[in-house]
XYZ file of C-alpha atoms in Angstrom:
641
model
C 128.602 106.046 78.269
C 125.762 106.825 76.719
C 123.169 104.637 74.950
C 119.788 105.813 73.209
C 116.808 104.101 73.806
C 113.033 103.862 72.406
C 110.569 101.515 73.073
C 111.972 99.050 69.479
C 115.586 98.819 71.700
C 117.240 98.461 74.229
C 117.487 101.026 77.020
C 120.564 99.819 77.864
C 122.687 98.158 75.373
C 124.599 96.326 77.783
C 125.655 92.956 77.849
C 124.541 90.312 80.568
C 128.344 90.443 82.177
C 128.806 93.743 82.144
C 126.539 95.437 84.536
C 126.797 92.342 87.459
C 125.626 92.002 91.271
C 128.185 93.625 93.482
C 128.584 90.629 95.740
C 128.397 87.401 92.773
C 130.597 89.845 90.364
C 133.883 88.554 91.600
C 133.292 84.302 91.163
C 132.023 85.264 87.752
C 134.395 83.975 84.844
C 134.982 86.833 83.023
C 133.143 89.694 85.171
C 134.465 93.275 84.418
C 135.600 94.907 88.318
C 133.241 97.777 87.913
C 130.657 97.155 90.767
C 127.148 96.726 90.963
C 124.650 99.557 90.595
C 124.698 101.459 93.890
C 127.914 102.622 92.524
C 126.886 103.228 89.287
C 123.798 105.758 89.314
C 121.806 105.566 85.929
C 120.360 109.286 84.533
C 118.039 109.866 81.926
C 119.440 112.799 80.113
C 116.788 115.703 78.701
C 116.667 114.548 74.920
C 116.071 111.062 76.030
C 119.371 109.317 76.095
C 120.496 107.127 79.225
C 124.010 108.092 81.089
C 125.759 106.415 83.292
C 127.847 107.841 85.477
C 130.576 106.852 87.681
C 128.616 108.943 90.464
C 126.197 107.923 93.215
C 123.434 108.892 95.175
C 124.504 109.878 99.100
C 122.723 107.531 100.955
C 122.354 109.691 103.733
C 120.520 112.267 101.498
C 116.506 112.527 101.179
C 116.542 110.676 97.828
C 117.380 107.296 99.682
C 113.760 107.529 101.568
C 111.902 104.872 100.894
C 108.060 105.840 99.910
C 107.796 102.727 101.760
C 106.633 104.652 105.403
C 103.871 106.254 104.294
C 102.662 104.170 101.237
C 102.580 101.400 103.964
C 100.156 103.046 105.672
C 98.066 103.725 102.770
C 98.035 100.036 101.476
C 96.165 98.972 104.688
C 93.331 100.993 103.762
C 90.377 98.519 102.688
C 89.325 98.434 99.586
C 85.967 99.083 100.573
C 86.860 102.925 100.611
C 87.995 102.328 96.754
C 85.008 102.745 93.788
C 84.321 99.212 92.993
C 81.122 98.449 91.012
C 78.054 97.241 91.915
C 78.514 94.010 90.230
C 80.992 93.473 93.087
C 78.634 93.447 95.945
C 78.876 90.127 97.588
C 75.839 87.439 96.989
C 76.183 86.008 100.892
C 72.576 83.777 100.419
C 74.604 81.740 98.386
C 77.758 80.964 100.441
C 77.342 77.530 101.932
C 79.801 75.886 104.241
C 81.420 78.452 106.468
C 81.502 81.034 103.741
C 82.475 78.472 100.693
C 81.277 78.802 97.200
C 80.468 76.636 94.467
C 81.695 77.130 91.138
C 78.349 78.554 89.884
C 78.423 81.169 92.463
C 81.710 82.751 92.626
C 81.852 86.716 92.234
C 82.790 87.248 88.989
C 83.811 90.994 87.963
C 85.228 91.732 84.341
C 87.256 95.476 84.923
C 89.758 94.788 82.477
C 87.636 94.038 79.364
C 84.613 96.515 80.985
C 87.550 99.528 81.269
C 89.977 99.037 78.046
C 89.683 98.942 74.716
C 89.138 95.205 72.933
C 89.860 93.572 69.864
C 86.989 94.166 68.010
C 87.413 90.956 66.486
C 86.858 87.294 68.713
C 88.776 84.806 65.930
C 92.073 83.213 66.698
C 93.665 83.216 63.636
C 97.212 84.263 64.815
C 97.855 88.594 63.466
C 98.912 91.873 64.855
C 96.129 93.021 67.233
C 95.985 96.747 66.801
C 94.735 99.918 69.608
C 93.565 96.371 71.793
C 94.725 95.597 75.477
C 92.522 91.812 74.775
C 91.022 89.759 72.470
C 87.580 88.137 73.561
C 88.477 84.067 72.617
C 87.306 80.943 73.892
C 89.390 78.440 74.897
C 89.778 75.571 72.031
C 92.424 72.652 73.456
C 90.784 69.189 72.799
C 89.863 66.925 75.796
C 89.640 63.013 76.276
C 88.176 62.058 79.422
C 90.489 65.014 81.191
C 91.448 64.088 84.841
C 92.622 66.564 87.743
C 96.383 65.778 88.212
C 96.714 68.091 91.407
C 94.960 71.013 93.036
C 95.954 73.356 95.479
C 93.310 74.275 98.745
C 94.902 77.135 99.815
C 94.241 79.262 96.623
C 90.664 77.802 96.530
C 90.621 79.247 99.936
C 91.567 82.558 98.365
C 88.476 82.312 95.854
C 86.329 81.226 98.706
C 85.924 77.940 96.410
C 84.551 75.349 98.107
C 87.324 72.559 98.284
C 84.732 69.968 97.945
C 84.162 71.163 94.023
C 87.308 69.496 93.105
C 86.107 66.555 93.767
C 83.061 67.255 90.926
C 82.722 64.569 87.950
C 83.152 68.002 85.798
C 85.792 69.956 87.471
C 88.407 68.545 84.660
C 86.336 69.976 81.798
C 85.731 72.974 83.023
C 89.290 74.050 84.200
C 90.521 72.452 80.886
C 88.677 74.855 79.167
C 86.143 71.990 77.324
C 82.980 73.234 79.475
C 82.063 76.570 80.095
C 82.535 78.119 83.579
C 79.356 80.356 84.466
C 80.260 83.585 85.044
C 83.414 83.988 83.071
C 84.227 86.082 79.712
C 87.099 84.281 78.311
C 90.291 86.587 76.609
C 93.738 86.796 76.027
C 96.207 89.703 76.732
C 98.197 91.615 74.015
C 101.670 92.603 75.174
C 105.038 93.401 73.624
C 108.537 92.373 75.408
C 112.043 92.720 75.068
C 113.509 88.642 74.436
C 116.914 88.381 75.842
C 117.557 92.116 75.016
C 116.113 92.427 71.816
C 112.722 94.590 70.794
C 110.414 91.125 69.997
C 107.182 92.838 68.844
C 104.035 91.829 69.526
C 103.895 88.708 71.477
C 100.815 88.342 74.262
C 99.085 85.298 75.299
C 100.148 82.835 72.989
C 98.342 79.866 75.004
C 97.001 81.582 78.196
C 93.078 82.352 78.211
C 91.999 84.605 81.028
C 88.295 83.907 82.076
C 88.076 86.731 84.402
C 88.309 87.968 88.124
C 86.877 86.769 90.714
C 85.754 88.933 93.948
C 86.367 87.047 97.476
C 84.702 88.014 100.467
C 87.315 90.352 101.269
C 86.802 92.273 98.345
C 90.438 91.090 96.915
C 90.686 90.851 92.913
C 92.147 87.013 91.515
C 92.409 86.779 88.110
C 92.094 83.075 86.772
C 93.736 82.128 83.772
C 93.811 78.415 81.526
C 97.378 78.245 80.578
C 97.640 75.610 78.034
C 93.690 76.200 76.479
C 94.294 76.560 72.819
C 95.121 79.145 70.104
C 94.392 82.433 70.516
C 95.510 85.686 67.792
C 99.166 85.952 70.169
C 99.973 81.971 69.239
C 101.707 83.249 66.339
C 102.755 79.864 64.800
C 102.406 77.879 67.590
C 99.532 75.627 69.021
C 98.595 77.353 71.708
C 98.460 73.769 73.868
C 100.794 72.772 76.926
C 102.395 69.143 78.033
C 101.819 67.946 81.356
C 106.143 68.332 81.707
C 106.066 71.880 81.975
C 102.616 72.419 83.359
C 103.569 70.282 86.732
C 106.422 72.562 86.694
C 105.000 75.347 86.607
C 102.000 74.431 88.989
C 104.609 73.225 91.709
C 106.660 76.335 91.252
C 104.009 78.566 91.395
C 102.850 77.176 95.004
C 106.038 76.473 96.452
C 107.021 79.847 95.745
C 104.320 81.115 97.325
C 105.060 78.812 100.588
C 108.772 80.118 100.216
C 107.682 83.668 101.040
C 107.933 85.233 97.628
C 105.499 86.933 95.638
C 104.306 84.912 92.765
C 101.276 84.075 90.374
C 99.621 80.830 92.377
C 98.132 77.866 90.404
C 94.629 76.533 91.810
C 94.798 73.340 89.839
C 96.433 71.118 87.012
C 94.244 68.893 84.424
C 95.687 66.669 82.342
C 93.498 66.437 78.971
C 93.597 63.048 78.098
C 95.087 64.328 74.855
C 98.795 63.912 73.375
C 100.807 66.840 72.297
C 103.486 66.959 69.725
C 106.566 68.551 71.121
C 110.378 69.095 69.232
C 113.058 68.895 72.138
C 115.766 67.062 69.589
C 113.257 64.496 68.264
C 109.587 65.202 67.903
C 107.820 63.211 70.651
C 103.613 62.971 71.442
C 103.876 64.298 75.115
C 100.723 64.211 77.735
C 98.823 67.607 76.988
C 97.945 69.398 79.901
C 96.200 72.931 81.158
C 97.291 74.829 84.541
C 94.706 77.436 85.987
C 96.976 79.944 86.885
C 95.614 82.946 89.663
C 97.194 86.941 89.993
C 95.498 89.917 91.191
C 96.639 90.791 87.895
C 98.697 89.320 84.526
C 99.752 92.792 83.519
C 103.440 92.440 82.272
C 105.539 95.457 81.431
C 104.917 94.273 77.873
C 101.532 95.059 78.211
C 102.510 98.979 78.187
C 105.591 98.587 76.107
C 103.787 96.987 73.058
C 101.238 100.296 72.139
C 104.050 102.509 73.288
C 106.002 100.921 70.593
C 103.308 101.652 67.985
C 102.811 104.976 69.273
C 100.302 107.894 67.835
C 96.624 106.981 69.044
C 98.068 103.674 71.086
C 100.025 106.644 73.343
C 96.746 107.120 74.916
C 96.231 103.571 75.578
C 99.767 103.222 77.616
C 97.697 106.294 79.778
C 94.644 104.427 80.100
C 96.329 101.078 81.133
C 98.602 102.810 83.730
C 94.769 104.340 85.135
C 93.544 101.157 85.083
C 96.448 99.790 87.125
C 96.614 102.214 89.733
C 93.172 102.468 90.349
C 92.378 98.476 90.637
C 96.243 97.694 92.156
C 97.869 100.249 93.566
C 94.689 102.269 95.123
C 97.260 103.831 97.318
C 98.635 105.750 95.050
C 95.490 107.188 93.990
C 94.712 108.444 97.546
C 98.087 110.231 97.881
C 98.120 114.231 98.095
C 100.430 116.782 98.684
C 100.107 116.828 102.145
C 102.164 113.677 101.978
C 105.920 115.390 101.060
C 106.878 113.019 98.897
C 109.405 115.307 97.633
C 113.153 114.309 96.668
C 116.533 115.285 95.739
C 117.638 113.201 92.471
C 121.285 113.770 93.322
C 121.813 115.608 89.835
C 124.113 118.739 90.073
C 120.977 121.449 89.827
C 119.497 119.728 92.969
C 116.276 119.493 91.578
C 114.136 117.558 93.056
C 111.399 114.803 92.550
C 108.058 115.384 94.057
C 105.908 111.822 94.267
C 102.905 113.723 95.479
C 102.447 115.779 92.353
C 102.700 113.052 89.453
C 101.001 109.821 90.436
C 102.889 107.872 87.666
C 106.358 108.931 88.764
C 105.140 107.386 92.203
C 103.491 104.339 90.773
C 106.937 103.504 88.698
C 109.007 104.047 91.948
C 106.772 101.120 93.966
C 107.227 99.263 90.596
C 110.556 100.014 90.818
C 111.017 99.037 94.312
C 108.590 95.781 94.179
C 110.872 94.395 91.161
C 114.329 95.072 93.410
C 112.481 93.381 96.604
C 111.815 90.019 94.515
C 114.912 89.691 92.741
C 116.395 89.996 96.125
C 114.152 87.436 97.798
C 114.910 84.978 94.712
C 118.551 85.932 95.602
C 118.267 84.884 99.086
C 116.818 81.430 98.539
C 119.098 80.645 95.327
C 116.295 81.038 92.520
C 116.952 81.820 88.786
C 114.057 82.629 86.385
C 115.170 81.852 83.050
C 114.236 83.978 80.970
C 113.546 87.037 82.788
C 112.053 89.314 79.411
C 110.323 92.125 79.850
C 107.268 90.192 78.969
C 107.718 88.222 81.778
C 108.008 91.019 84.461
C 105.134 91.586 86.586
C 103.735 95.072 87.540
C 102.984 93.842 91.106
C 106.668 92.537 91.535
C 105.534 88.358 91.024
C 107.267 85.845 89.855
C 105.463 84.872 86.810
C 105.762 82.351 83.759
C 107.590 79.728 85.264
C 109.249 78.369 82.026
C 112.800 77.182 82.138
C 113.786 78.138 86.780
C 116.052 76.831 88.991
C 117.652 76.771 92.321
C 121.002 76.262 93.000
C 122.238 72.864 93.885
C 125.990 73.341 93.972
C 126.921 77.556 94.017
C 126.960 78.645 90.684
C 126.811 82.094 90.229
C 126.779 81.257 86.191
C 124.197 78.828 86.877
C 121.763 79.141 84.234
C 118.439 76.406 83.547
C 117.440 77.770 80.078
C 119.572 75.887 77.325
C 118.488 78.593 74.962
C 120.811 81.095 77.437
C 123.383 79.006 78.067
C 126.226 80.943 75.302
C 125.717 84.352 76.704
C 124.127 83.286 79.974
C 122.189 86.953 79.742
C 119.787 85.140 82.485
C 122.257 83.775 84.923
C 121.981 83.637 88.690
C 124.467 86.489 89.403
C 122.913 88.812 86.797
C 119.552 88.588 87.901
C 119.495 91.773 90.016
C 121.110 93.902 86.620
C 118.811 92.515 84.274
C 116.081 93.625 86.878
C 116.927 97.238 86.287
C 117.573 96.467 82.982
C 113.728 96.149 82.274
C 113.080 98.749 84.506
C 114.945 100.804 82.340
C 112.879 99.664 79.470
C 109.658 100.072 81.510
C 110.219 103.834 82.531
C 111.509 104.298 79.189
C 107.877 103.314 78.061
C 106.398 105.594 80.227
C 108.092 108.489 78.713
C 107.477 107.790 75.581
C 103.620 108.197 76.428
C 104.548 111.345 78.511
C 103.404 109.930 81.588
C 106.928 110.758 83.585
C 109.935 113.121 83.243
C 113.662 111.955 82.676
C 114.346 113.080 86.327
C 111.481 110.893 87.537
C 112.186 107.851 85.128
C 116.211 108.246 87.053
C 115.124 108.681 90.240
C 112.771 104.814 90.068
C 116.209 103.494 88.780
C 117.736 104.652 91.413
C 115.131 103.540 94.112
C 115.871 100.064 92.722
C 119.368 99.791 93.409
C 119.040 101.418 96.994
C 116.347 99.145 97.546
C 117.760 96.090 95.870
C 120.995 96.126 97.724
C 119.098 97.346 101.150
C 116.540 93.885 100.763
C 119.689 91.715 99.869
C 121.721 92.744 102.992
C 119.069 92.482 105.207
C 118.367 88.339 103.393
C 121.649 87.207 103.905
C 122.231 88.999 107.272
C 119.221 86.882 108.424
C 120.163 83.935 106.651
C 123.656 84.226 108.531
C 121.876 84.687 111.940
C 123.615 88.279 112.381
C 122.155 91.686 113.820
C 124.024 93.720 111.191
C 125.386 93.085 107.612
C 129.156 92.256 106.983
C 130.624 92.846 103.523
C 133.969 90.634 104.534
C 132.134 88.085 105.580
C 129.477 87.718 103.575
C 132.505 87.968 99.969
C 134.562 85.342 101.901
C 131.574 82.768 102.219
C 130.361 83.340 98.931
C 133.879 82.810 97.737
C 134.066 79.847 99.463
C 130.712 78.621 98.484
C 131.590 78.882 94.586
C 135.316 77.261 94.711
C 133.688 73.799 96.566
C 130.538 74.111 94.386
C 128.921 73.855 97.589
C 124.978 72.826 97.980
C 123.584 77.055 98.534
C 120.010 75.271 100.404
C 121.768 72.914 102.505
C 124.664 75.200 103.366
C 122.179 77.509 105.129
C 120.574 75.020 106.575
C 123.370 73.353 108.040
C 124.539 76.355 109.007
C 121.814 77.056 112.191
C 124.001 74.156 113.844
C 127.098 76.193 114.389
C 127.664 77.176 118.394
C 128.525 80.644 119.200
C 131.418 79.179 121.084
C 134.917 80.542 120.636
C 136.781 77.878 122.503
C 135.609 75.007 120.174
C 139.023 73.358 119.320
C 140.224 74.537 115.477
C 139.680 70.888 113.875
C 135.958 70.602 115.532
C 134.886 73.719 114.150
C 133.654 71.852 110.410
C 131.883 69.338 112.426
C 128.460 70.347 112.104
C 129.101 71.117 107.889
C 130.663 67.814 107.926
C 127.646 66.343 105.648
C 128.064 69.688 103.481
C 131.284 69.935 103.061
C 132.346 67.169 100.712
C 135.415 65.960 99.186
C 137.416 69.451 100.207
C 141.491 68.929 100.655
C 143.414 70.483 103.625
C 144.153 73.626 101.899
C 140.211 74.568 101.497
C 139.301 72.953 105.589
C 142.109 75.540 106.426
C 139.956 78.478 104.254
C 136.630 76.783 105.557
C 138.117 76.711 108.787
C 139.136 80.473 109.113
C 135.800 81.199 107.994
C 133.973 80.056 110.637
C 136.022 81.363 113.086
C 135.220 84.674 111.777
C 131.338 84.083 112.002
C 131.715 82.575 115.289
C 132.860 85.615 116.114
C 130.135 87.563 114.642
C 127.893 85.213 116.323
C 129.381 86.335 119.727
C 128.831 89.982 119.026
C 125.482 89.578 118.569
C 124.349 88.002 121.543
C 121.672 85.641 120.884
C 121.740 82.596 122.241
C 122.706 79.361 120.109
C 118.505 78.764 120.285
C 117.214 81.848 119.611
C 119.255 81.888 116.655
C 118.759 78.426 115.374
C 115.239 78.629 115.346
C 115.519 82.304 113.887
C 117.856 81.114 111.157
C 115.831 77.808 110.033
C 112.651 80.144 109.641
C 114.365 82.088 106.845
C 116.716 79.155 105.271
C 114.498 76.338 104.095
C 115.099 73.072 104.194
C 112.651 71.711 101.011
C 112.802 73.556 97.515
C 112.031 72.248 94.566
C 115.017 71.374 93.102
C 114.489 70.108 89.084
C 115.258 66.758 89.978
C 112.226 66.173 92.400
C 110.177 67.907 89.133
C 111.434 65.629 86.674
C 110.568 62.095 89.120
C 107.079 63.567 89.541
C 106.890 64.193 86.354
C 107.872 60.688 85.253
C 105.916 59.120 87.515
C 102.535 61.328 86.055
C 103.213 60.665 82.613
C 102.795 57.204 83.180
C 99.496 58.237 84.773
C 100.416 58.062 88.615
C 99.872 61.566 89.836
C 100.876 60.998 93.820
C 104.044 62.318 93.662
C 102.903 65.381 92.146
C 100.521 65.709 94.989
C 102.970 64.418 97.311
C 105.448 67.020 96.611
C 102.773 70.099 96.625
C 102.536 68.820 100.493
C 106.256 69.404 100.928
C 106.558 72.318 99.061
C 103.955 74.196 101.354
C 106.156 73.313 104.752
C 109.474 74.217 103.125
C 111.014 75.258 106.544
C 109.083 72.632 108.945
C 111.804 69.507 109.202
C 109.018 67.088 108.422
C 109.940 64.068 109.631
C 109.786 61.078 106.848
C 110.557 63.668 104.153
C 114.208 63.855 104.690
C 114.651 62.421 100.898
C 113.558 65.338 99.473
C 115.755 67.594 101.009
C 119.047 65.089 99.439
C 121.458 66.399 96.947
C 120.367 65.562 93.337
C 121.550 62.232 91.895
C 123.878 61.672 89.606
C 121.575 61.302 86.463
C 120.302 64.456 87.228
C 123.302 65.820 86.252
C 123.444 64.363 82.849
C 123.305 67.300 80.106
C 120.209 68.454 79.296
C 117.936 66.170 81.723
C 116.378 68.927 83.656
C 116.492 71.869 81.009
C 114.813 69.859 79.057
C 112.154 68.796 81.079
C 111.504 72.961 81.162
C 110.378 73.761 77.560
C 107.014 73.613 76.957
């Protein structure tokens, strides 16, 4: 197959079932037997047109070393050795308490509107922003007596924010956008994006207002951003505002995330405005407005190079200058890398030619882009997440999570599962095609990149590759821990998956659950379901039999590898949680805020950030959903914005 790309379509035409996860493809309805990508090794032919071949890359060769060894290395360097400016020097007479800052004296630092080229005009009226990475706008949302729903310390921690400055009179107006913050130079991001596989144009921050980085004491780079703060030229007809609905979500996502283990945007804190918002989810209805401060190291998407590669001519040079900018600020590493390094290797092509790392930073930088992206869809694999609408827009250089709009994780094992209504037809975004539609927008990403001449065919293949490698090689090594074995096991791992999907079992509790099984081969056949007794619900004698051989197998397993019944308890509960935030503990908190009690919100931010302690006296919100949560709609709703 063949299938030509540019950056106005898709890389690869493909549709969401037809290029599936190797180990969800078989409990998909209609999933075509071809397996996932290991086995299929994507090449971007001279000419620029995308094969596929039935062909794949030895793993034993030099082209399935990771970069990872020595790039680790490099990472650790400080970035005191990098060129930072001098407006980054740190102003230590005014820390106070241990080190903590006030609002009027964090370290503000403004690279990305000091380095690329702006918008040289600062209106809002929505338009095409030409040869711009920003537009310089102010945040515009009105405010009524605006009052902090939730907050988060440990990102104020990260800012060296004093946590005492939430409790100012004008922390609300400030972090709604209604008072100026000192320091800051307010703007919003152009960017382009594939939507659901389709070239989308010019899109950027529609209601998102960066004010700027901020410099901690350890010389790390935080970005804050007003999600919710008004119109800006990217709100095309839109109003640029937020409800409190999909704010909460999104602040609660964005911290327990984070508390999960997996990389993510954070959220320092969540005003309410005191204003209402009109909002069109099958009746127009005046909704809570509300405005989430949002923190990265950085927002760039791969939209933000695909939208002037699109445009091409003098905007070419602007794809260049943005990938500079991102190396030097984000992946400093890179940078520092020289030929003494060797990162040379073999694509696997017939003509054994050969990638060298060391001699084209970009080819290196899209590899770690490459592999970040595989190592988070992964992690969202292992603890049953699914982003909804996983555009290229949405897709973070620094492998995040970022724009929690319509997410989910599993309650019963779905591998269709999808939360966005908007998906559900095709289900494009579904839980079992996440890890395809990963390296589908890597595909458009390198793609990019070669259309500004920053990497080769051969170089754009060999990132592709790297993700598939390193997809599969991060997945394995999840649900080999989450099983409490030493080494992966195909059969096993198919059979429980298999098993998990017939009984529409509950993926969180499973694991959980699962810690409690005794590495004892002489436990009588009908005691073996004992300890999934409060999991396994309402299954017939035919599937206890199929449950029943399973764990026999895994006891088995469990033998072979040694541990003791402890060890691997307390080894297994560190990686399976026992608290995520299912939608139906969003939508109570959410109900309960929109009648103006925020506790619950805070409440279950506490929860969220202990998701594998047991926490005694939270045992409710580990419980399945109930059964009005399963009405149609009530959740996916509760996710537009």
């Amino acid at each position: 197959m063949r299938f030509h790309f540019s950056p106005k379509t898709p890389l690869l035409s493909l549709s969401s079932s037809s290029f599936t996860s190797l180990c969800l493809r078989p409990f998909l309805p209609s999933a075509p037997k071809s397996p996932f990508y290991p086995s299929l090794a994507c090449h971007v032919s001279t000419g620029g047109n995308l094969r596929m071949d039935s062909t794949s890359p030895d793993p034993s060769s030099s082209s399935s070393v990771s970069v990872d060894s020595v790039a680790d290395g490099l990472k650790s360097q400080s970035l005191r050795e990098h060129d930072i400016s001098n407006n980054n020097n740190m102003n230590n007479e005014n820390k106070k308490n241990n080190g903590k800052l006030s609002l009027e004296d964090l370290n503000w630092d403004h690279s990305f509107v000091r380095e690329l080229p702006g918008d040289p005009r600062s209106d809002s009226i929505p338009r095409q922003v030409f040869h711009a990475c920003y537009t310089k706008v102010l945040p515009s949302a009105e405010v009524e007596n605006p009052k902090l729903v939730a907050w988060s310390d440990s990102v104020a921690d990260l800012l060296d924010l004093d946590p005492k400055e939430f409790e100012r009179p004008d922390f609300p107006l400030k972090f709604s956008g209604a008072s100026p913050l000192a320091g800051a130079v307010p703007y919003a991001q152009c960017y382009g994006g594939h939507q659901f596989g389709t070239w989308a144009g010019q899109l950027g921050d529609g209601r998102a207002i960066t004010l700027g980085e901020i410099m901690n004491s350890k010389l790390e780079r935080w970005e804050l951003q007003l999600k919710g703060a008004g119109k800006t030229p990217y709100s095309r007809f839109a109003d640029g505002l937020a409800v409190l609905r999909s704010s909460i979500r999104e602040f609660l996502c964005s911290e327990a995330m984070h508390f999960l283990g997996i990389p993510t945007t954070r959220a320092l804190c969540l005003v309410n405005t005191g204003k209402f918002v009109t909002r069109d989810i099958g009746n127009p209805k005046d909704e809570p407005g509300a405005v989430v401060c949002r923190v990265s190291q950085s927002f760039l998407r791969f939209g933000s190079f695909q939208i002037h590669a699109s445009r091409g001519g003098e905007d070419l040079g602007i794809v260049r200058s943005l990938a500079d900018y991102a190396i030097r600020h984000h992946f400093p590493h890179i940078e520092n890398m020289s030929k003494s390094e060797s990162l040379s290797f073999s694509t696997g092509d017939n003509d054994q030619s050969a990638v060298d790392l060391t001699s084209n930073k970009y080819a290196a930088w899209t590899v770690e882009i490459a592999e970040r992206t595989a190592s988070l869809v992964a992690r969202w694999q292992g603890v049953g997440f699914t982003h909804g609408v996983l555009n290229t827009d949405n897709m973070s250089i620094l492998g995040l999570t970022i724009d929690y709009g319509p997410f989910g994780f599993l309650d019963a094992f779905d591998p269709s599962y999808t939360p966005n209504v908007t998906d559900l037809p095709g289900r494009r975004y579904c839980f079992a095609n996440q890890p395809d539609i990963g390296l589908w927008n890597i595909a458009q990403f390198a793609s990019t990149l070669m259309t500004a001449n920053l990497i080769s065919d051969q170089e754009a293949n060999y990132a592709m590759e790297r993700y598939g490698t390193k997809f599969m090689d991060d997945y394995q090594a999840i649900l080999s821990q989450k099983l409490g074995l030493q080494k992966y096991n195909k059969q096993l791992v198919n059979k429980l998956l298999s098993n998990l999907a017939v009984d529409k079992v509950d993926y969180t509790n499973f694991f959980r659950a699962l810690s409690n099984i005794k590495a004892d081969p002489s436990i009588p056949g009908d005691e073996l379901l004992v300890p999934l007794k409060a999991i396994l619900l309402d299954i017939g004698k035919e599937r206890k039999e199929a449950w029943t051989s399973w764990v026999q197998s895994y006891i088995q397993e469990l033998v072979a590898s040694g541990l003791s019944d402890e060890e691997r308890k307390a080894s297994m509960n560190s990686v399976n949680p026992k608290y995520v935030l299912r939608n139906y503990l969003c939508q109570s908190a959410i109900d309960a805020a929109e009648m103006g009690d925020f506790e619950e919100v805070r409440r279950l931010l506490k929860v969220m950030e202990r998701p594998y302690d047991e926490q005694p006296g939270m045992e409710k919100y580990a419980r399945l959903p109930p059964a009005w949560a399963y009405r149609p709609g009530v959740c996916m709703l509760s996710c537009s914005s």
